[in-house]
Amino acid sequence: MIPIVAVPFSVVIFKMAIIPVVILQIWAFLYIIAPYKFEKSYYLFFGVYGVVNTYVYFLAIQKLLYLHLGAEGKGPFIIGFILFIGLLVTMNWLNVKALYTGTYHKMQQMKSINVHYLSFAGIGYVIAQLVLTFVYSEYAKMMFFILLLSLLSLFTAYFTVCIHRYYYISKNMVRVKQVYPSFGLPLNERQDETKKVIERSGIARRKK
């Protein structure tokens, strides 16, 4: 929120940003009070967190364009919004593709992970923002700020893939429990479940 409240202040931009941010902060209290109990919903929260943060960065870029660089009309906002939606869709499409083609599994088996393809996922977004900057101004300082915000948007946009993970876990809870028996349990029950797993493992070894 720092770029949003910075001078020059825009009431319109602030109102567009503050409501989802406040809702997110209230939601976050669940994971302070009972983080283990709400483990499954945390994936949904973190995905929405990514959406909200990317949205706030989008607004911050719009503020730089309009209030610092003197952009006029609806063109920059519409183009920026299309880029914002396109970034989220692209990140989630790549996530689903990587999941169901076994890419994540292959990456887990590698000692070193080549992440170059991830950079290509958002490079178009960053370039488009820079082009938009050149169209409306030549100020190098503002261009640098927009570049930084665009790069930060790539990270927060990637967080939105957790929304898919939440729905995947919800549909495959039996499988999740087989791999992680204590998933979603409160801390005291989680410790009991861990002891049971250890005991069952010990019995199985003795039988062998």
Coordinates of N, CA and C in Angstrom, one line a residue:
M1 N 0.8 -1.2 0.0 CA 0.0 0.0 0.0 C 0.8 1.3 0.0
I2 N 2.2 1.2 0.2 CA 3.0 2.4 0.3 C 2.9 3.2 -1.0
P3 N 3.1 2.6 -2.2 CA 2.9 3.4 -3.4 C 1.6 4.0 -3.6
I4 N 0.5 3.4 -3.0 CA -0.8 3.9 -3.1 C -1.0 5.2 -2.3
V5 N -0.5 5.2 -1.1 CA -0.7 6.3 -0.2 C 0.4 7.4 -0.4
A6 N 1.4 7.1 -1.2 CA 2.5 8.1 -1.4 C 2.0 9.4 -2.2
V7 N 2.7 10.4 -2.0 CA 2.4 11.7 -2.7 C 2.7 11.6 -4.2
P8 N 1.9 12.1 -5.1 CA 0.6 12.8 -4.8 C -0.5 11.7 -4.5
F9 N -1.3 12.0 -3.5 CA -2.3 11.1 -3.1 C -3.6 11.1 -4.0
S10 N -4.1 10.0 -4.3 CA -5.3 9.9 -5.1 C -6.4 9.1 -4.3
V11 N -7.5 9.8 -4.0 CA -8.6 9.2 -3.3 C -9.2 8.1 -4.1
V12 N -9.3 8.3 -5.4 CA -9.9 7.2 -6.2 C -9.1 5.9 -6.2
I13 N -7.8 6.0 -6.4 CA -6.9 4.9 -6.4 C -7.0 4.2 -5.0
F14 N -6.9 5.1 -3.9 CA -6.9 4.5 -2.6 C -8.2 3.7 -2.3
K15 N -9.4 4.3 -2.7 CA -10.6 3.5 -2.5 C -10.7 2.2 -3.2
M16 N -10.1 2.2 -4.4 CA -10.1 1.0 -5.2 C -9.2 -0.1 -4.6
A17 N -8.2 0.3 -3.8 CA -7.2 -0.6 -3.2 C -7.6 -1.0 -1.8
I18 N -8.1 -0.1 -1.0 CA -8.2 -0.4 0.4 C -9.2 -1.5 0.8
I19 N -10.3 -1.6 0.1 CA -11.4 -2.6 0.4 C -10.8 -4.0 0.4
P20 N -10.3 -4.5 -0.8 CA -9.7 -5.8 -0.8 C -8.6 -6.1 0.2
V21 N -7.8 -5.0 0.4 CA -6.6 -5.1 1.3 C -7.2 -5.4 2.8
V22 N -8.2 -4.6 3.2 CA -8.7 -4.7 4.5 C -9.4 -6.1 4.7
I23 N -10.1 -6.6 3.7 CA -10.7 -7.9 3.7 C -9.7 -9.0 3.9
L24 N -8.6 -8.8 3.2 CA -7.5 -9.8 3.2 C -6.8 -9.8 4.6
Q25 N -6.7 -8.6 5.2 CA -6.1 -8.6 6.6 C -6.9 -9.2 7.6
I26 N -8.3 -9.0 7.5 CA -9.2 -9.6 8.4 C -9.2 -11.1 8.3
W27 N -9.1 -11.6 7.0 CA -9.1 -13.0 6.7 C -7.8 -13.7 7.3
A28 N -6.7 -12.9 7.3 CA -5.4 -13.4 7.8 C -5.4 -13.8 9.3
F29 N -6.3 -13.2 10.0 CA -6.4 -13.4 11.5 C -6.7 -14.9 11.8
L30 N -7.4 -15.6 10.8 CA -7.7 -17.0 11.0 C -6.4 -17.8 11.2
Y31 N -5.4 -17.4 10.5 CA -4.1 -18.2 10.5 C -3.2 -17.8 11.6
I32 N -3.5 -16.7 12.3 CA -2.8 -16.3 13.5 C -3.4 -17.1 14.7
I33 N -4.8 -17.2 14.6 CA -5.5 -17.8 15.7 C -5.3 -19.4 15.7
A34 N -5.6 -20.0 14.5 CA -5.5 -21.4 14.4 C -4.9 -21.8 13.1
P35 N -3.6 -21.7 12.9 CA -3.0 -22.0 11.6 C -3.1 -23.4 11.2
Y36 N -3.0 -24.4 12.1 CA -3.1 -25.8 11.7 C -4.5 -26.2 11.3
K37 N -5.5 -25.7 12.1 CA -6.8 -26.1 11.8 C -7.3 -25.7 10.5
F38 N -6.9 -24.5 10.0 CA -7.3 -23.9 8.7 C -6.2 -24.1 7.7
E39 N -5.5 -25.2 7.8 CA -4.4 -25.4 6.8 C -4.8 -25.5 5.4
K40 N -6.0 -26.2 5.1 CA -6.4 -26.3 3.8 C -6.9 -24.9 3.2
S41 N -7.6 -24.2 3.9 CA -8.1 -22.9 3.4 C -7.0 -21.9 3.3
Y42 N -5.8 -22.2 3.9 CA -4.7 -21.2 3.7 C -4.2 -21.2 2.3
Y43 N -4.4 -22.3 1.5 CA -4.0 -22.3 0.1 C -4.9 -21.3 -0.7
L44 N -6.2 -21.3 -0.3 CA -7.1 -20.4 -1.0 C -6.7 -19.0 -0.6
F45 N -6.5 -18.7 0.7 CA -6.1 -17.4 1.2 C -4.8 -16.9 0.4
F46 N -3.8 -17.8 0.3 CA -2.6 -17.3 -0.3 C -2.8 -17.0 -1.8
G47 N -3.6 -17.8 -2.4 CA -4.0 -17.5 -3.8 C -4.7 -16.2 -4.0
V48 N -5.6 -15.9 -3.1 CA -6.3 -14.6 -3.1 C -5.4 -13.5 -2.8
Y49 N -4.5 -13.8 -1.9 CA -3.4 -12.8 -1.5 C -2.6 -12.4 -2.7
G50 N -2.3 -13.4 -3.6 CA -1.6 -13.1 -4.8 C -2.4 -12.2 -5.7
V51 N -3.7 -12.5 -5.9 CA -4.5 -11.7 -6.7 C -4.6 -10.3 -6.2
V52 N -4.8 -10.1 -4.9 CA -5.0 -8.7 -4.3 C -3.7 -7.9 -4.5
N53 N -2.6 -8.6 -4.2 CA -1.3 -7.9 -4.3 C -1.0 -7.5 -5.7
T54 N -1.2 -8.4 -6.7 CA -1.0 -8.0 -8.1 C -1.9 -6.9 -8.5
Y55 N -3.2 -6.9 -8.0 CA -4.1 -5.9 -8.3 C -3.7 -4.5 -7.7
V56 N -3.1 -4.5 -6.5 CA -2.6 -3.3 -5.9 C -1.4 -2.7 -6.7
Y57 N -0.5 -3.6 -7.1 CA 0.6 -3.2 -7.9 C 0.1 -2.6 -9.3
F58 N -0.9 -3.2 -9.8 CA -1.5 -2.7 -11.1 C -2.0 -1.2 -10.8
L59 N -2.7 -1.0 -9.7 CA -3.2 0.3 -9.4 C -2.0 1.3 -9.2
A60 N -1.0 0.8 -8.5 CA 0.2 1.7 -8.3 C 0.8 2.1 -9.6
I61 N 0.9 1.2 -10.6 CA 1.4 1.5 -11.9 C 0.5 2.6 -12.6
Q62 N -0.8 2.4 -12.4 CA -1.7 3.4 -13.0 C -1.5 4.7 -12.4
K63 N -1.3 4.7 -11.1 CA -1.1 6.0 -10.4 C 0.2 6.7 -10.9
L64 N 1.2 6.0 -11.2 CA 2.5 6.6 -11.7 C 2.2 7.1 -13.1
L65 N 1.4 6.3 -13.9 CA 1.2 6.8 -15.3 C 0.3 8.1 -15.3
Y66 N -0.7 8.1 -14.5 CA -1.6 9.2 -14.6 C -1.1 10.5 -13.8
L67 N -0.7 10.3 -12.6 CA -0.3 11.4 -11.7 C 1.1 11.9 -11.8
H68 N 2.0 11.0 -12.2 CA 3.4 11.4 -12.4 C 3.8 11.6 -13.8
L69 N 3.2 10.8 -14.7 CA 3.7 10.9 -16.1 C 2.7 11.6 -17.0
G70 N 1.5 12.0 -16.4 CA 0.6 12.8 -17.2 C -0.3 12.1 -18.2
A71 N -0.4 10.8 -18.1 CA -1.3 10.0 -19.0 C -2.7 10.5 -19.0
E72 N -3.4 10.5 -20.1 CA -4.8 11.0 -20.1 C -5.7 9.9 -20.8
G73 N -7.0 10.0 -20.5 CA -7.9 9.1 -21.1 C -8.0 7.8 -20.5
K74 N -8.8 6.9 -21.0 CA -9.0 5.6 -20.4 C -8.1 4.5 -21.0
G75 N -7.4 4.9 -22.1 CA -6.5 4.0 -22.7 C -5.5 3.3 -21.9
P76 N -4.7 4.0 -21.1 CA -3.7 3.3 -20.3 C -4.3 2.4 -19.2
F77 N -5.4 2.8 -18.6 CA -6.1 2.0 -17.6 C -6.6 0.7 -18.3
I78 N -7.2 0.8 -19.4 CA -7.8 -0.4 -20.1 C -6.7 -1.4 -20.5
I79 N -5.6 -0.8 -21.1 CA -4.5 -1.7 -21.5 C -3.9 -2.3 -20.3
G80 N -3.7 -1.6 -19.2 CA -3.1 -2.1 -18.0 C -4.0 -3.2 -17.4
F81 N -5.3 -3.0 -17.4 CA -6.2 -4.0 -16.8 C -6.2 -5.3 -17.6
I82 N -6.1 -5.1 -18.9 CA -6.0 -6.3 -19.8 C -4.7 -7.1 -19.5
L83 N -3.6 -6.3 -19.3 CA -2.4 -7.0 -19.0 C -2.4 -7.7 -17.6
F84 N -3.1 -7.0 -16.7 CA -3.2 -7.6 -15.3 C -4.0 -8.9 -15.4
I85 N -5.1 -8.9 -16.1 CA -5.9 -10.2 -16.2 C -5.1 -11.2 -17.0
G86 N -4.4 -10.8 -18.1 CA -3.7 -11.7 -18.9 C -2.5 -12.4 -18.1
L87 N -1.9 -11.6 -17.2 CA -0.8 -12.1 -16.4 C -1.3 -13.2 -15.5
L88 N -2.4 -13.0 -14.8 CA -3.0 -14.0 -13.9 C -3.4 -15.2 -14.6
V89 N -4.1 -15.1 -15.8 CA -4.5 -16.2 -16.6 C -3.3 -17.0 -17.1
T90 N -2.3 -16.3 -17.5 CA -1.1 -17.0 -18.0 C -0.4 -17.8 -16.9
M91 N -0.2 -17.2 -15.8 CA 0.4 -17.9 -14.6 C -0.3 -19.2 -14.2
N92 N -1.6 -19.1 -14.2 CA -2.5 -20.2 -13.8 C -2.5 -21.3 -14.8
W93 N -2.5 -20.8 -16.1 CA -2.5 -21.8 -17.2 C -1.2 -22.6 -17.2
L94 N -0.1 -21.9 -17.0 CA 1.2 -22.6 -16.9 C 1.3 -23.5 -15.7
N95 N 0.7 -23.1 -14.6 CA 0.7 -24.0 -13.4 C -0.1 -25.3 -13.7
V96 N -1.3 -25.2 -14.3 CA -2.1 -26.4 -14.6 C -1.4 -27.3 -15.5
K97 N -0.8 -26.7 -16.6 CA 0.0 -27.4 -17.6 C 1.1 -28.2 -16.9
A98 N 1.9 -27.5 -16.1 CA 3.0 -28.1 -15.4 C 2.6 -29.2 -14.5
L99 N 1.5 -29.0 -13.8 CA 1.0 -30.1 -12.9 C 0.6 -31.3 -13.6
Y100 N -0.2 -31.2 -14.7 CA -0.8 -32.4 -15.3 C 0.2 -33.0 -16.4
T101 N 1.3 -32.4 -16.7 CA 2.2 -33.0 -17.6 C 3.4 -33.5 -16.9
G102 N 3.4 -33.5 -15.5 CA 4.5 -34.0 -14.7 C 5.7 -33.2 -14.6
T103 N 5.6 -31.9 -15.0 CA 6.7 -31.0 -15.0 C 7.2 -30.8 -13.6
Y104 N 6.3 -30.6 -12.6 CA 6.6 -30.3 -11.2 C 7.3 -31.5 -10.7
H105 N 6.9 -32.7 -11.0 CA 7.5 -34.0 -10.5 C 8.9 -34.1 -11.0
K106 N 9.1 -33.7 -12.3 CA 10.5 -33.8 -12.9 C 11.4 -32.8 -12.2
M107 N 10.8 -31.6 -11.9 CA 11.6 -30.5 -11.3 C 12.1 -31.0 -9.9
Q108 N 11.2 -31.7 -9.2 CA 11.5 -32.2 -7.8 C 12.6 -33.2 -7.9
Q109 N 12.8 -33.9 -9.0 CA 13.8 -34.9 -9.1 C 15.1 -34.4 -9.5
M110 N 15.1 -33.1 -10.0 CA 16.4 -32.5 -10.4 C 17.1 -31.9 -9.2
K111 N 18.5 -32.0 -9.3 CA 19.3 -31.4 -8.3 C 19.3 -29.9 -8.4
S112 N 19.3 -29.4 -9.6 CA 19.2 -28.0 -9.9 C 18.1 -27.7 -10.8
I113 N 17.3 -26.7 -10.6 CA 16.1 -26.4 -11.4 C 16.3 -25.2 -12.3
N114 N 16.0 -25.5 -13.6 CA 16.1 -24.4 -14.6 C 14.8 -23.7 -14.6
V115 N 14.8 -22.4 -14.2 CA 13.6 -21.7 -14.1 C 13.4 -20.6 -15.2
H116 N 14.2 -20.8 -16.2 CA 14.2 -19.8 -17.3 C 12.8 -19.7 -17.9
Y117 N 12.1 -20.8 -18.0 CA 10.7 -20.8 -18.6 C 9.8 -19.9 -17.8
L118 N 10.0 -19.8 -16.5 CA 9.1 -19.0 -15.7 C 9.3 -17.5 -16.0
S119 N 10.5 -17.2 -16.4 CA 10.7 -15.7 -16.7 C 10.0 -15.4 -18.0
F120 N 9.8 -16.3 -18.9 CA 9.1 -16.0 -20.1 C 7.6 -15.8 -19.9
A121 N 7.1 -16.4 -18.8 CA 5.7 -16.3 -18.5 C 5.3 -14.9 -18.2
G122 N 6.2 -14.1 -17.6 CA 5.8 -12.7 -17.3 C 6.6 -11.6 -18.1
I123 N 7.6 -12.1 -18.9 CA 8.4 -11.1 -19.6 C 7.5 -10.2 -20.5
G124 N 6.5 -10.7 -21.1 CA 5.6 -9.9 -21.9 C 4.9 -8.8 -21.1
Y125 N 4.5 -9.2 -19.9 CA 3.9 -8.2 -19.0 C 4.8 -7.0 -18.7
V126 N 6.1 -7.4 -18.4 CA 7.0 -6.3 -18.0 C 7.3 -5.4 -19.2
I127 N 7.5 -6.1 -20.4 CA 7.8 -5.3 -21.6 C 6.7 -4.4 -22.0
A128 N 5.4 -4.9 -21.9 CA 4.3 -4.1 -22.2 C 4.1 -2.9 -21.3
Q129 N 4.5 -3.1 -20.0 CA 4.4 -1.9 -19.1 C 5.4 -0.9 -19.5
L130 N 6.6 -1.3 -19.9 CA 7.7 -0.4 -20.3 C 7.3 0.3 -21.5
V131 N 6.7 -0.4 -22.5 CA 6.2 0.2 -23.7 C 5.2 1.3 -23.4
L132 N 4.3 0.9 -22.5 CA 3.2 1.9 -22.1 C 3.8 3.1 -21.5
T133 N 4.9 2.9 -20.7 CA 5.6 4.1 -20.1 C 6.2 5.0 -21.2
F134 N 6.9 4.4 -22.2 CA 7.5 5.2 -23.2 C 6.5 6.0 -24.1
V135 N 5.3 5.4 -24.2 CA 4.3 6.0 -25.0 C 3.8 7.3 -24.3
Y136 N 3.7 7.3 -23.0 CA 3.2 8.4 -22.3 C 4.2 9.3 -21.6
S137 N 5.5 8.9 -21.6 CA 6.5 9.8 -21.0 C 7.9 9.1 -21.2
E138 N 8.9 10.0 -21.0 CA 10.3 9.5 -21.2 C 11.0 9.6 -19.9
Y139 N 10.3 9.8 -18.8 CA 11.0 10.0 -17.5 C 11.6 8.6 -17.0
A140 N 12.9 8.6 -16.9 CA 13.6 7.3 -16.6 C 13.3 6.9 -15.2
K141 N 13.1 7.8 -14.3 CA 12.8 7.5 -12.9 C 11.5 6.8 -12.7
M142 N 10.5 7.3 -13.4 CA 9.2 6.6 -13.3 C 9.2 5.3 -14.0
M143 N 10.0 5.2 -15.1 CA 10.1 4.0 -15.8 C 10.7 2.9 -14.9
F144 N 11.7 3.3 -14.1 CA 12.4 2.4 -13.2 C 11.4 1.9 -12.2
F145 N 10.6 2.8 -11.6 CA 9.6 2.4 -10.6 C 8.6 1.4 -11.2
I146 N 8.1 1.7 -12.4 CA 7.1 0.8 -13.0 C 7.7 -0.5 -13.3
L147 N 9.0 -0.6 -13.7 CA 9.7 -1.8 -13.9 C 9.7 -2.7 -12.7
L148 N 10.1 -2.0 -11.5 CA 10.1 -2.7 -10.3 C 8.7 -3.3 -9.9
L149 N 7.7 -2.5 -10.0 CA 6.4 -2.9 -9.7 C 5.9 -4.0 -10.6
S150 N 6.3 -4.0 -11.9 CA 6.0 -5.1 -12.8 C 6.6 -6.4 -12.4
L151 N 7.9 -6.3 -12.0 CA 8.6 -7.5 -11.6 C 8.0 -8.1 -10.3
L152 N 7.6 -7.2 -9.4 CA 7.0 -7.7 -8.2 C 5.7 -8.3 -8.5
S153 N 5.0 -7.8 -9.5 CA 3.7 -8.4 -9.9 C 3.9 -9.8 -10.4
L154 N 5.0 -10.2 -11.0 CA 5.2 -11.5 -11.5 C 5.2 -12.5 -10.3
F155 N 5.9 -12.1 -9.2 CA 5.9 -13.0 -8.0 C 4.5 -13.1 -7.4
T156 N 3.8 -12.0 -7.2 CA 2.5 -12.1 -6.6 C 1.5 -12.8 -7.5
A157 N 1.7 -12.7 -8.8 CA 0.8 -13.4 -9.7 C 1.0 -14.9 -9.6
Y158 N 2.2 -15.3 -9.4 CA 2.5 -16.7 -9.3 C 1.8 -17.3 -8.0
F159 N 1.7 -16.5 -7.0 CA 1.0 -17.0 -5.8 C -0.4 -17.4 -6.0
T160 N -1.0 -16.8 -7.1 CA -2.4 -17.1 -7.3 C -2.7 -18.6 -7.7
V161 N -1.6 -19.3 -8.1 CA -1.8 -20.7 -8.4 C -2.2 -21.5 -7.2
C162 N -2.1 -21.0 -6.0 CA -2.5 -21.7 -4.8 C -4.1 -21.9 -4.8
I163 N -4.8 -21.0 -5.6 CA -6.2 -21.2 -5.6 C -6.5 -22.6 -6.3
H164 N -5.8 -22.9 -7.3 CA -6.0 -24.2 -8.0 C -5.6 -25.3 -7.0
R165 N -4.5 -25.1 -6.3 CA -4.1 -26.1 -5.3 C -5.1 -26.4 -4.3
Y166 N -5.8 -25.3 -3.8 CA -6.9 -25.5 -2.8 C -8.0 -26.3 -3.4
Y167 N -8.4 -26.1 -4.6 CA -9.5 -26.9 -5.1 C -9.1 -28.3 -5.4
Y168 N -7.8 -28.5 -5.8 CA -7.3 -29.8 -6.1 C -7.2 -30.6 -4.8
I169 N -6.8 -30.0 -3.7 CA -6.8 -30.6 -2.4 C -8.2 -31.0 -1.9
S170 N -9.1 -30.1 -2.1 CA -10.5 -30.3 -1.7 C -11.1 -31.5 -2.4
K171 N -10.8 -31.7 -3.7 CA -11.3 -32.8 -4.5 C -10.6 -34.1 -4.2
N172 N -9.4 -34.0 -3.7 CA -8.5 -35.2 -3.5 C -8.1 -35.4 -2.1
M173 N -9.0 -35.1 -1.1 CA -8.6 -35.1 0.3 C -8.2 -36.5 0.8
V174 N -8.8 -37.5 0.2 CA -8.4 -38.9 0.6 C -6.9 -39.1 0.3
R175 N -6.5 -38.7 -0.9 CA -5.1 -38.9 -1.3 C -4.2 -38.1 -0.5
V176 N -4.6 -36.8 -0.2 CA -3.8 -36.0 0.6 C -3.6 -36.6 2.0
K177 N -4.6 -37.1 2.6 CA -4.6 -37.7 3.9 C -3.6 -39.0 3.9
Q178 N -3.6 -39.7 2.8 CA -2.7 -40.8 2.7 C -1.3 -40.4 2.7
V179 N -1.0 -39.3 2.1 CA 0.4 -38.8 2.1 C 0.8 -38.0 3.3
Y180 N -0.2 -37.3 3.8 CA 0.0 -36.4 5.0 C -1.2 -36.5 5.9
P181 N -1.2 -37.6 6.8 CA -2.3 -37.9 7.6 C -2.8 -36.8 8.6
S182 N -1.8 -35.9 9.0 CA -2.2 -34.9 9.9 C -2.6 -33.6 9.3
F183 N -2.8 -33.6 8.0 CA -3.2 -32.4 7.2 C -4.6 -31.9 7.7
G184 N -4.6 -30.6 8.1 CA -5.8 -29.9 8.5 C -6.2 -30.2 9.9
L185 N -5.4 -30.9 10.7 CA -5.8 -31.2 12.1 C -5.2 -30.1 13.0
P186 N -5.9 -29.9 14.1 CA -5.4 -28.9 15.1 C -4.0 -29.5 15.7
L187 N -3.2 -28.7 16.3 CA -1.9 -29.0 16.7 C -1.9 -30.3 17.6
N188 N -2.8 -30.3 18.6 CA -2.8 -31.4 19.6 C -3.2 -32.8 18.9
E189 N -4.2 -32.7 18.0 CA -4.5 -33.9 17.2 C -3.4 -34.3 16.2
R190 N -2.7 -33.3 15.7 CA -1.7 -33.5 14.8 C -0.5 -34.3 15.4
Q191 N -0.2 -33.9 16.6 CA 0.9 -34.6 17.4 C 0.5 -36.1 17.7
D192 N -0.8 -36.3 18.0 CA -1.3 -37.7 18.3 C -1.2 -38.5 17.0
E193 N -1.6 -37.9 15.9 CA -1.6 -38.6 14.6 C -0.2 -38.9 14.2
T194 N 0.7 -38.1 14.5 CA 2.2 -38.3 14.2 C 2.7 -39.5 15.0
K195 N 2.3 -39.6 16.2 CA 2.7 -40.7 17.1 C 2.1 -42.0 16.6
K196 N 0.9 -42.0 16.1 CA 0.2 -43.2 15.6 C 1.0 -43.7 14.3
V197 N 1.3 -42.7 13.4 CA 2.1 -43.1 12.2 C 3.4 -43.7 12.5
I198 N 4.1 -43.1 13.5 CA 5.4 -43.7 13.9 C 5.2 -45.1 14.5
E199 N 4.2 -45.2 15.3 CA 4.0 -46.6 15.9 C 3.6 -47.6 14.9
R200 N 2.8 -47.2 13.9 CA 2.4 -48.1 12.8 C 3.7 -48.5 12.0
S201 N 4.5 -47.5 11.8 CA 5.8 -47.8 11.0 C 6.7 -48.7 11.7
G202 N 6.7 -48.6 13.1 CA 7.6 -49.4 13.9 C 7.0 -50.9 13.9
I203 N 5.7 -51.0 13.9 CA 5.1 -52.4 13.9 C 5.4 -53.0 12.6
A204 N 5.2 -52.2 11.5 CA 5.5 -52.8 10.2 C 6.9 -53.2 10.0
R205 N 7.8 -52.5 10.5 CA 9.3 -52.9 10.4 C 9.5 -54.2 11.2
R206 N 8.9 -54.3 12.4 CA 9.1 -55.5 13.2 C 8.6 -56.8 12.5
K207 N 7.4 -56.6 11.8 CA 6.8 -57.7 11.1 C 7.7 -58.2 10.0
K208 N 8.4 -57.2 9.3 CA 9.3 -57.6 8.2 C 10.5 -58.3 8.8

